[in-house]
mmCIF file of C-alpha atoms and ligand atoms in Angstrom:
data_model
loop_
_atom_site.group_PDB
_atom_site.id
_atom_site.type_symbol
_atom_site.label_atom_id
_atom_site.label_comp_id
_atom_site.label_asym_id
_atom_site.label_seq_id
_atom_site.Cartn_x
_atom_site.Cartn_y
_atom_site.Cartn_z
ATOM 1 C CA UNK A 143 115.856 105.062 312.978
ATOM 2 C CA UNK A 144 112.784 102.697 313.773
ATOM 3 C CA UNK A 145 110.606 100.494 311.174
ATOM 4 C CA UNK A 146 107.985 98.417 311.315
ATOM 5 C CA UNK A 147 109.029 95.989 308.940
ATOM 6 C CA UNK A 148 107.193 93.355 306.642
ATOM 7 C CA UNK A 149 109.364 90.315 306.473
ATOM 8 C CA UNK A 150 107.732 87.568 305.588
ATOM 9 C CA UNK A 151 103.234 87.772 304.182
ATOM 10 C CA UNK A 152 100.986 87.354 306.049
ATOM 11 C CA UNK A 153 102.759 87.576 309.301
ATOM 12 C CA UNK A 154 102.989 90.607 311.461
ATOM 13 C CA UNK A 155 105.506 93.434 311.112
ATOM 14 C CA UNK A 156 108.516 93.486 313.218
ATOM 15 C CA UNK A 157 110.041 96.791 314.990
ATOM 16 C CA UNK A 158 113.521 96.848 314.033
ATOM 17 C CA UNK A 159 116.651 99.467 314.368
ATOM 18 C CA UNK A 160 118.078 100.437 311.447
ATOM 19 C CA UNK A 161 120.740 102.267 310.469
ATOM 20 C CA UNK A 162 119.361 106.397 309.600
ATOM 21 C CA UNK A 163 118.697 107.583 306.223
ATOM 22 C CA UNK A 164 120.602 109.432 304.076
ATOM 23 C CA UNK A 165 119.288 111.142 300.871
ATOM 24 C CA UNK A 166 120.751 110.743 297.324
ATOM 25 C CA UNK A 167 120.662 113.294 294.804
ATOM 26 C CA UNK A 168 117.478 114.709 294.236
ATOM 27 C CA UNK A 169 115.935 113.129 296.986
ATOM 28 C CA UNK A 170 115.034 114.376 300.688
ATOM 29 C CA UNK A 171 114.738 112.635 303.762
ATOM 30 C CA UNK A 172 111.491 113.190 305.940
ATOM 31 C CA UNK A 173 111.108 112.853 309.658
ATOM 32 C CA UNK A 174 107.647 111.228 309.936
ATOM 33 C CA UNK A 175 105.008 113.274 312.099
ATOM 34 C CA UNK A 176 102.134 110.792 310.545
ATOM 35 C CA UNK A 177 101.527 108.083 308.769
ATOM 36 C CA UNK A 178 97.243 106.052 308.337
ATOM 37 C CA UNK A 179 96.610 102.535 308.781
ATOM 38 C CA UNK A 180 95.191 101.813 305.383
ATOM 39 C CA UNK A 181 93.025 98.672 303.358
ATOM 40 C CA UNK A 182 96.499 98.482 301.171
ATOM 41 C CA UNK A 183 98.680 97.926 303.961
ATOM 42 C CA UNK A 184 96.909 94.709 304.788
ATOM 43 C CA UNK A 185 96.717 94.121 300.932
ATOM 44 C CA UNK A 186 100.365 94.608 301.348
ATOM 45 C CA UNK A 187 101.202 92.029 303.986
ATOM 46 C CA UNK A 188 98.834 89.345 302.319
ATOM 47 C CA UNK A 189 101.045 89.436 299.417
ATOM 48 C CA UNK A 190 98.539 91.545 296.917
ATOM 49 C CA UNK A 191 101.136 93.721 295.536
ATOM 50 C CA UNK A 192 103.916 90.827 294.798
ATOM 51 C CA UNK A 193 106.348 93.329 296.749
ATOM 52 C CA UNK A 194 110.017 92.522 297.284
ATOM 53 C CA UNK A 195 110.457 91.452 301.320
ATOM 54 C CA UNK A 196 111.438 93.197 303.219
ATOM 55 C CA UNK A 197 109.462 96.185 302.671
ATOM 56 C CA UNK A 198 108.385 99.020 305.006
ATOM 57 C CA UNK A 199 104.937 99.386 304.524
ATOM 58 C CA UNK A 200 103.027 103.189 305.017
ATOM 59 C CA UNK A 201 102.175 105.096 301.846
ATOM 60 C CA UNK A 202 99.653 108.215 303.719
ATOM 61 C CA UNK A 203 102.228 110.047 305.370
ATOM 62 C CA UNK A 204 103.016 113.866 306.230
ATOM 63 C CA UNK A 205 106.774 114.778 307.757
ATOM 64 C CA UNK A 206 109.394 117.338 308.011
ATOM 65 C CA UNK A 207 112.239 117.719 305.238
ATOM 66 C CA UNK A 208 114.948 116.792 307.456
ATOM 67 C CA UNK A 209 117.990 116.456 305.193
ATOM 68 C CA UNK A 210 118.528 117.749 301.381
ATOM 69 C CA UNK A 211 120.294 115.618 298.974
ATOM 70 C CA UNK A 212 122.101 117.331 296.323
ATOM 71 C CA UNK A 213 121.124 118.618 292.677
ATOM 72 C CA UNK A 214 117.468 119.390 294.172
ATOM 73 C CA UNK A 215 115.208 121.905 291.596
ATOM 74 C CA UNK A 216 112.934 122.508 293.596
ATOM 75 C CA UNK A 217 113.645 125.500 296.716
ATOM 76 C CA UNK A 218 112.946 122.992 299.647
ATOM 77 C CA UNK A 219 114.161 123.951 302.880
ATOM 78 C CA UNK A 220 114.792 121.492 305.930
ATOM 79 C CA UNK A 221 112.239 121.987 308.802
ATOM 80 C CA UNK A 222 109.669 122.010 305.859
ATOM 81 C CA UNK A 223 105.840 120.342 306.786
ATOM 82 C CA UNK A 224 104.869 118.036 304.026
ATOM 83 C CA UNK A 225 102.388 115.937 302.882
ATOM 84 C CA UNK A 226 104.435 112.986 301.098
ATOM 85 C CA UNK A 227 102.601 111.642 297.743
ATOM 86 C CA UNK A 228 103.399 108.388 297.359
ATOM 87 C CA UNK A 229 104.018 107.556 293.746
ATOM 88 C CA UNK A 230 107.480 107.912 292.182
ATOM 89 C CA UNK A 231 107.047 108.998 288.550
ATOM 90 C CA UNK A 232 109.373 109.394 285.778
ATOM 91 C CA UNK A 233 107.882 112.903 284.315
ATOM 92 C CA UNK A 234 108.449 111.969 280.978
ATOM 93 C CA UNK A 235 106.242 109.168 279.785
ATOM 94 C CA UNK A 236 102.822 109.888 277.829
ATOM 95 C CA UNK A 237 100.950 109.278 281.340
ATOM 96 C CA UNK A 238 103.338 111.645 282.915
ATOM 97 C CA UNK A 239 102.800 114.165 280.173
ATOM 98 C CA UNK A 240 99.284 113.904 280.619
ATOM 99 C CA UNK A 241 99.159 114.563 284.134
ATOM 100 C CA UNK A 242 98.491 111.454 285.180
ATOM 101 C CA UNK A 243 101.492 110.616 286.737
ATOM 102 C CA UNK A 244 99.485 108.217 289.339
ATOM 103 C CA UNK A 245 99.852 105.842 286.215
ATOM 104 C CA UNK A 246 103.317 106.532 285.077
ATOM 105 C CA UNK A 247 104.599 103.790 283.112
ATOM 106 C CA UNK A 248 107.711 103.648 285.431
ATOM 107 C CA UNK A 249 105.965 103.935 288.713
ATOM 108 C CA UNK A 250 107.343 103.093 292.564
ATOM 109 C CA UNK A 251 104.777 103.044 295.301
ATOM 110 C CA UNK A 252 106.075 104.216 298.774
ATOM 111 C CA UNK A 253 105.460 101.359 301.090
ATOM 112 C CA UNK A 254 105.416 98.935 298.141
ATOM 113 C CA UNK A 255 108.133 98.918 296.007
ATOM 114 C CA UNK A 256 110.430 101.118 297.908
ATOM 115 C CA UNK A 257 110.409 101.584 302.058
ATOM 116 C CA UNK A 258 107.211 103.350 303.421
ATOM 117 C CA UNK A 259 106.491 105.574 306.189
ATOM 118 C CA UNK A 260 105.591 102.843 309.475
ATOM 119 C CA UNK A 261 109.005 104.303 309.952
ATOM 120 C CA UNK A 262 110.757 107.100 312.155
ATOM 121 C CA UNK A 263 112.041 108.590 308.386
ATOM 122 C CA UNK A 264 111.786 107.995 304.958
ATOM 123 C CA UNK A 265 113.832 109.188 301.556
ATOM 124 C CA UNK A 266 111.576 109.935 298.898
ATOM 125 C CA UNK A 267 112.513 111.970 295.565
ATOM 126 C CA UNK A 268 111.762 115.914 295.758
ATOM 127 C CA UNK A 269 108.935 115.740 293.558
ATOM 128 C CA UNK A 270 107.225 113.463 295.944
ATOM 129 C CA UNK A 271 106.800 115.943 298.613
ATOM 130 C CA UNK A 272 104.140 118.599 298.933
ATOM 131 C CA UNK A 273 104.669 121.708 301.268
ATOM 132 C CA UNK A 274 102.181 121.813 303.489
ATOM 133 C CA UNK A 275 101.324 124.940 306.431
ATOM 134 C CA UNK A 276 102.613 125.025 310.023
ATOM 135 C CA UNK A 277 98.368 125.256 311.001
ATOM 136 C CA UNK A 278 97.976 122.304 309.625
ATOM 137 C CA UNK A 279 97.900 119.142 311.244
ATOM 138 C CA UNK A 280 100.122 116.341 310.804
ATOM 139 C CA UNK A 281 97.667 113.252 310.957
ATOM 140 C CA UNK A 282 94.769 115.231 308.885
ATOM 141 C CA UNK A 283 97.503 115.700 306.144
ATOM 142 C CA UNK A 284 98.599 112.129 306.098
ATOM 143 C CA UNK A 285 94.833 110.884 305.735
ATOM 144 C CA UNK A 286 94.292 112.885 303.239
ATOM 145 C CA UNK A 287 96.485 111.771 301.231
ATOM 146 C CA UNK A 288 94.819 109.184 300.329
ATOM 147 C CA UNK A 289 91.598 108.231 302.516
ATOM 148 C CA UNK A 290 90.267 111.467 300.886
ATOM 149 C CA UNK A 291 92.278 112.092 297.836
ATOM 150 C CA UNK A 292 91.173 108.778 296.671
ATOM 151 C CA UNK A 293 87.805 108.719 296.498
ATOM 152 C CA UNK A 294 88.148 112.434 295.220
ATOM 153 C CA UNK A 295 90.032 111.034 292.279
ATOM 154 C CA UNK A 296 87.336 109.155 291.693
ATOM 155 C CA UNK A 297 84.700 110.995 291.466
ATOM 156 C CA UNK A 298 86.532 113.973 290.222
ATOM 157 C CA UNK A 299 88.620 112.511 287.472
ATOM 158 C CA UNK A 300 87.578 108.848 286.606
ATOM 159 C CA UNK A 301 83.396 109.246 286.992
ATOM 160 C CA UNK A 302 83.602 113.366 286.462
ATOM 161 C CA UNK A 303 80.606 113.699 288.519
ATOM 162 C CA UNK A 304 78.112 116.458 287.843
ATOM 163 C CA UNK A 305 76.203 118.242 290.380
ATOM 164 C CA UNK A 306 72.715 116.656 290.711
ATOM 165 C CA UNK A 307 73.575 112.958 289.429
ATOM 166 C CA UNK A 308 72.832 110.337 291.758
ATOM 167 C CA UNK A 309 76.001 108.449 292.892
ATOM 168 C CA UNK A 310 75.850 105.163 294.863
ATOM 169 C CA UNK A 311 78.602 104.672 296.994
ATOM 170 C CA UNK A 312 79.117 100.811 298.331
ATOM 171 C CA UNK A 313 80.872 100.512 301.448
ATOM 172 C CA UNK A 314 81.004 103.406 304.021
ATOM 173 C CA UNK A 315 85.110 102.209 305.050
ATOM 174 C CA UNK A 316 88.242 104.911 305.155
ATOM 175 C CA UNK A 317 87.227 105.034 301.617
ATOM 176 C CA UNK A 318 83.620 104.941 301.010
ATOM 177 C CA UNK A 319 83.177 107.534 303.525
ATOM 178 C CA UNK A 320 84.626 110.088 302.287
ATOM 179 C CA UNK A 321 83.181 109.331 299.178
ATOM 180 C CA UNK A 322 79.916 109.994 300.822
ATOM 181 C CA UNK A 323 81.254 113.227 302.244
ATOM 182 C CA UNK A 324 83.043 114.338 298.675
ATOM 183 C CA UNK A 325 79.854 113.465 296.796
ATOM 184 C CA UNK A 326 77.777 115.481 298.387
ATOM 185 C CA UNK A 327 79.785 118.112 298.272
ATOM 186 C CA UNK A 328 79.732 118.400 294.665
ATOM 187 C CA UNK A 329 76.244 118.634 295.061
ATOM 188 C CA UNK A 330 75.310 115.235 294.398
ATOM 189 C CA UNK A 331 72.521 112.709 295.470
ATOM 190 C CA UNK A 332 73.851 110.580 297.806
ATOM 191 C CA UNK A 333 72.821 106.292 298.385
ATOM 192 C CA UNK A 334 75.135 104.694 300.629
ATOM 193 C CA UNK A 335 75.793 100.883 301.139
ATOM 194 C CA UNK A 336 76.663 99.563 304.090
ATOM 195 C CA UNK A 337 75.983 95.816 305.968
ATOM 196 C CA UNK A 338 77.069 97.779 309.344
ATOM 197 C CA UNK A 339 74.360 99.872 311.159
ATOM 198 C CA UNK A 340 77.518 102.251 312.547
ATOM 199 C CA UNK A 341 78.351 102.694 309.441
ATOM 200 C CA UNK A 342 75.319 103.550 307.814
ATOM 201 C CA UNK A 343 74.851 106.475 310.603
ATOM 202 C CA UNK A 344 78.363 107.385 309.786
ATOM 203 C CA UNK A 345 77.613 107.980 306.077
ATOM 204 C CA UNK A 346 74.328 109.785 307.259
ATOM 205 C CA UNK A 347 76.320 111.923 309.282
ATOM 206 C CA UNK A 348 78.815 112.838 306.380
ATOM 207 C CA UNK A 349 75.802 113.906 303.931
ATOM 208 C CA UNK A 350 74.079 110.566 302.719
ATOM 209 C CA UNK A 351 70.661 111.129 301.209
ATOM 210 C CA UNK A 352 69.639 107.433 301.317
ATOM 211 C CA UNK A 353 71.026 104.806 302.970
ATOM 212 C CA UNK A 354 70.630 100.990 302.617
ATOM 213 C CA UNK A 355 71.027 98.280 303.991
ATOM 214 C CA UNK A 356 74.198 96.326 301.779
ATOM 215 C CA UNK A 357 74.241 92.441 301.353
ATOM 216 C CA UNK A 358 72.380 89.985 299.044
ATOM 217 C CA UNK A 359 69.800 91.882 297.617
ATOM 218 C CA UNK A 360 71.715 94.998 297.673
ATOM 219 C CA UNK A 361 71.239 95.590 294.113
ATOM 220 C CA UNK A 362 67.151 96.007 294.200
ATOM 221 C CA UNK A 363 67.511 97.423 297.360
ATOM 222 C CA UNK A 364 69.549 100.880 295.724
ATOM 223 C CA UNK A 365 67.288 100.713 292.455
ATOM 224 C CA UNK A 366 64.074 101.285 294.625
ATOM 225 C CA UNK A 367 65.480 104.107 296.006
ATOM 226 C CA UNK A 368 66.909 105.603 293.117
ATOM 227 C CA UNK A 369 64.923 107.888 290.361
ATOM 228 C CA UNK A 370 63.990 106.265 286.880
ATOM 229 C CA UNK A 371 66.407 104.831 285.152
ATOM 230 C CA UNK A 372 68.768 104.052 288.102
ATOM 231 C CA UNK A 373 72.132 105.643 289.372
ATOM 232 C CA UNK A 374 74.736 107.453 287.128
ATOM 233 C CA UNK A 375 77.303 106.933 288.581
ATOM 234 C CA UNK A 376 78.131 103.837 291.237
ATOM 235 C CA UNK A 377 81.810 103.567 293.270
ATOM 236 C CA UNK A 378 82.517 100.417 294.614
ATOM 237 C CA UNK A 379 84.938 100.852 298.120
ATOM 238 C CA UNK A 380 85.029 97.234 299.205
ATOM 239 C CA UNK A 381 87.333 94.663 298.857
ATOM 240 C CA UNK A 382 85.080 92.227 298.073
ATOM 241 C CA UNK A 383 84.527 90.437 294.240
ATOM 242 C CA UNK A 384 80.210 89.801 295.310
ATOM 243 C CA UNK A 385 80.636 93.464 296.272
ATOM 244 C CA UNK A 386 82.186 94.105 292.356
ATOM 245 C CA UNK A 387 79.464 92.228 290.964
ATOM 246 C CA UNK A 388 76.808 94.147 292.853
ATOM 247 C CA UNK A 389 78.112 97.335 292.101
ATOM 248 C CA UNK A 390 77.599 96.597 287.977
ATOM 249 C CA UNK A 391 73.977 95.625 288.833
ATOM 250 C CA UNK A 392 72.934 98.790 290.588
ATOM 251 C CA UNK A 393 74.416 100.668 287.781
ATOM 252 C CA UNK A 394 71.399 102.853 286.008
ATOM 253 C CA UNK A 395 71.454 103.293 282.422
ATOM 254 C CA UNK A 396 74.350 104.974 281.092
ATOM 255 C CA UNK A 397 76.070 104.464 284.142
ATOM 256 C CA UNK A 398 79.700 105.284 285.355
ATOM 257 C CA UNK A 399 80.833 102.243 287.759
ATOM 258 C CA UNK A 400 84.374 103.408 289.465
ATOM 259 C CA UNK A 401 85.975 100.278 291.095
ATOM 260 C CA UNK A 402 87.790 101.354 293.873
ATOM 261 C CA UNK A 403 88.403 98.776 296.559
ATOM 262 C CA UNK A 404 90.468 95.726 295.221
ATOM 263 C CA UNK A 405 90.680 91.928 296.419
ATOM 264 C CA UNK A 406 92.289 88.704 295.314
ATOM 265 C CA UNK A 407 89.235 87.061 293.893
ATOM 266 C CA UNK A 408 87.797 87.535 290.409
ATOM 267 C CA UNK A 409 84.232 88.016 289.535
ATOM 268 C CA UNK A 410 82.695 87.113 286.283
ATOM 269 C CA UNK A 411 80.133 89.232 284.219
ATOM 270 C CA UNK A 412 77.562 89.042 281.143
ATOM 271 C CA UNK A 413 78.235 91.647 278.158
ATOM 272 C CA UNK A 414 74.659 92.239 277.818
ATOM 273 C CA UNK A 415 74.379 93.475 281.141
ATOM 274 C CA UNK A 416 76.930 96.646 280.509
ATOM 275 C CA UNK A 417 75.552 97.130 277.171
ATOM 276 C CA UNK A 418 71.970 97.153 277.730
ATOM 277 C CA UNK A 419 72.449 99.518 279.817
ATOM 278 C CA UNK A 420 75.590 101.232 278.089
ATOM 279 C CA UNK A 421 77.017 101.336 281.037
ATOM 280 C CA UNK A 422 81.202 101.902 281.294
ATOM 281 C CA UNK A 423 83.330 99.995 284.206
ATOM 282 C CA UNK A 424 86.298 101.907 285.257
ATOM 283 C CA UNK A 425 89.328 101.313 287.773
ATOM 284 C CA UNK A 426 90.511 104.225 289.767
ATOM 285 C CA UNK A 427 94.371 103.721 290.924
ATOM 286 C CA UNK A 428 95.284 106.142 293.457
ATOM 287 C CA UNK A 429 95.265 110.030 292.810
ATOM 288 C CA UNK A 430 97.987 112.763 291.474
ATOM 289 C CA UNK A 431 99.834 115.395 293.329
ATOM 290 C CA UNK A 432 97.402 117.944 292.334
ATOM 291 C CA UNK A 433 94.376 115.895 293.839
ATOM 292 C CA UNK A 434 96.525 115.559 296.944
ATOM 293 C CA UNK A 435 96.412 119.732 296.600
ATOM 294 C CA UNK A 436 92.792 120.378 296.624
ATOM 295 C CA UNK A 437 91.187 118.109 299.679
ATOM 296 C CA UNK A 438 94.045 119.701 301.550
ATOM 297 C CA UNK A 439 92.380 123.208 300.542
ATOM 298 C CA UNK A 440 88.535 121.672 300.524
ATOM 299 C CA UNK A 441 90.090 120.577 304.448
ATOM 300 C CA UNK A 442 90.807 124.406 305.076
ATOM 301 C CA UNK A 443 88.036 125.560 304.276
ATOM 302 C CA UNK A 444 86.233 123.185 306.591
ATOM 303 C CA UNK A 445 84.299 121.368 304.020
ATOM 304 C CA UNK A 446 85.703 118.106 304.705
ATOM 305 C CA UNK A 447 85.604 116.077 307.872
ATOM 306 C CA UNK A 448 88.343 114.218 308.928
ATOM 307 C CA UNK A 449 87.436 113.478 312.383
ATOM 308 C CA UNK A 450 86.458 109.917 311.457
ATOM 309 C CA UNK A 451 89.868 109.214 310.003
ATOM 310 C CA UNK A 452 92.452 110.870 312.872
ATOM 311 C CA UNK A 453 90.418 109.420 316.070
ATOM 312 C CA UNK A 454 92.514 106.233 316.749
ATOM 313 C CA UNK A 455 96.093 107.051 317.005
ATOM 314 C CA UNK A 456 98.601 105.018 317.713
ATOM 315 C CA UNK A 457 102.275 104.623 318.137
ATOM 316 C CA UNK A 458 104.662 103.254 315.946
ATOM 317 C CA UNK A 459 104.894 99.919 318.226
ATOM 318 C CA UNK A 460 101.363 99.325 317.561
ATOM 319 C CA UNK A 461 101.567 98.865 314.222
ATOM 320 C CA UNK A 462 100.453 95.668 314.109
ATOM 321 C CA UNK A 463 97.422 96.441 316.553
ATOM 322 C CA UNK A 464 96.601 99.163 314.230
ATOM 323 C CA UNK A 465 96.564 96.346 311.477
ATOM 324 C CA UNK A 466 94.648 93.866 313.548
ATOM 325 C CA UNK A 467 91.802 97.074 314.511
ATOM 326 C CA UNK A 468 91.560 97.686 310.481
ATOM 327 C CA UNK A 469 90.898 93.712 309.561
ATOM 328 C CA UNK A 470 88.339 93.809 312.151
ATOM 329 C CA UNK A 471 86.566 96.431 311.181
ATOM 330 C CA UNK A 472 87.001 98.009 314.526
ATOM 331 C CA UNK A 473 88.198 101.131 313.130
ATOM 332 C CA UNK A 474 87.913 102.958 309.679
ATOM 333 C CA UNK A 475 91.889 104.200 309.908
ATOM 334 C CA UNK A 476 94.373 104.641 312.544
ATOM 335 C CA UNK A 477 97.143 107.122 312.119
ATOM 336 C CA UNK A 478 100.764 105.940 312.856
ATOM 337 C CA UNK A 479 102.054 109.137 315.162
ATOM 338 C CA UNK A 480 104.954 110.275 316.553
ATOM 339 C CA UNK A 481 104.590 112.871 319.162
ATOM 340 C CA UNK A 482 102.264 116.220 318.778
ATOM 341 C CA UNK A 483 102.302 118.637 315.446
ATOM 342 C CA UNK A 484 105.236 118.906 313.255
HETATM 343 ZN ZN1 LIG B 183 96.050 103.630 301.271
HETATM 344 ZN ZN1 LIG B 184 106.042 108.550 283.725
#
């Protein structure tokens, strides 16, 4: 098999050989079709998750089961599309219970702490893989995963937006975008904040009501636009601690703020300024299995666009490029492929 290996932070992956894959018990080994380019993966390789080197980065990935370990429960077949989700969970701990296994107490990130998918294959356990259809396509299903599903958790689970609310979404990137997109579909009002004039036509083009211009100032900027009593909900995309404090300012009364986009610096905060306005701050981590599930079927049914996430793909040698492209802000994702379809 081939990797794209992290060795040493902030220095660029190396292509290596390895030795191929073989899954354990209750595992399954994928042959990767796709795998996007992500805000994390450079997280990753500047030493934001503390992960144990070396590491195979790539955690939005879609395969085919290639090999069955034993004692599996589930009736997975080799030959199998999947979309891989990329949190190991232990099923049994009161996060688990509750569904949200994207928190498990026990949890092991693909392309963190175990080896990711910038790799010809990857072992994952059996309940991290997700059957997906023949039609579908390989680098849609990766980027979903988590460019979409994401944002969807989000809005869906951590702000539970309600149709007609006005939600502010900072940062029009591979995440804030389809924020925009997934907001407006549940039939909200849409602000977008952006400092780039493509990407302020982007998030016009995937349903933005209002957009404005982001920066200093940002803050006024989205209250003018925005009815009485400001936004109810606000999701902050960027990696960026001004970008943090900015969000909590544009936040209406009784406001939802979902942070989103993470970054190494801290940002510092008055009380009064969340309770005047009794106004809740909430992180976002990821999404679940069953989020993964339902902007794969929102996809089908055409209501989401993904042609903003699959346009740049490249191969596994240009990892690194694909890393460099994402730092500049040249591109919102590239997808990691290997070859056409499944
Ligand atoms: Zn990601
Ligand atoms: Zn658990």
């Amino acid at each position: 098999m081939k990797a794209a290996v992290l060795t040493r932070y902030e220095a660029p992956l190396e292509l290596i050989e390895r030795a191929d894959l073989s899954p354990g018990p209750g595992e399954v080994k994928v042959g990767v079709r796709a795998c996007g380019v992500c805000g994390s993966d450079v997280f990753l390789q500047n030493g934001g998750f503390n992960s144990t080197l070396p590491i195979v980065p790539g955690h939005e990935a879609a395969g085919v089961i290639e090999a069955l370990g034993e004692d599996l429960t589930q009736p997975l077949a080799t030959g199998q599309p999947v979309a891989l989700y990329y949190i190991d969970h232990c099923g049994a701990c009161r996060m688990c219970e509750a569904g949200r296994v994207n928190m498990c107490f026990g949890v092991r990130r693909m392309g963190v702490e175990f080896n990711g998918a910038f790799a010809t294959e990857v072992v994952v356990p059996e309940k991290n893989v997700i059957p997906v259809l023949a039609s579908d396509d390989p680098a849609e299903v990766a980027v979903l995963t988590d460019a979409v599903a994401t944002p969807y958790h989000g809005l869906v689970r951590i702000a539970k937006v309600q149709p007609g609310e006005t939600v502010v979404v900072f940062g029009v990137g591979g995440i804030g975008s389809n924020a925009v997109q997934l907001a407006k579909l549940l039939g909200c009002h849409v602000v977008a904040v952006s400092r780039s004039d493509a990407k302020l036509a982007l998030a016009e083009e995937l349903g933005a009501d209002v957009v404005v211009r982001g920066g200093e100032g940002a803050p006024e900027r989205v209250k003018a636009v925005c009815r009485r009593g400001g936004p109810e909900v606000v999701v902050q995309t960027v990696g960026s601690a001004v970008v943090d404090s900015q969000a909590i300012e544009a936040a209406g009364i009784g406001a939802r703020v979902v942070l989103i986009g993470t970054c190494m610096e801290s940002f510092s905060l008055r009380a009064s300024t969340l309770v005047w306005k009794e106004a809740g701050v909430f992180g976002s981590r990821g999404y679940t299995p069953g989020d993964i599930s339902e902007v794969l079927d929102l996809r089908r049914s055409g209501k989401v666009e993904t042609g903003h996430l699959v346009r740049h793909r490249r191969p596994l040698s240009e990892a690194n490029d694909a890393l460099d492209d994402l730092r500049a802000g040249r591109v919102l994702r590239s997808v990691i492929t290997f070859g056409e379809g499944w």
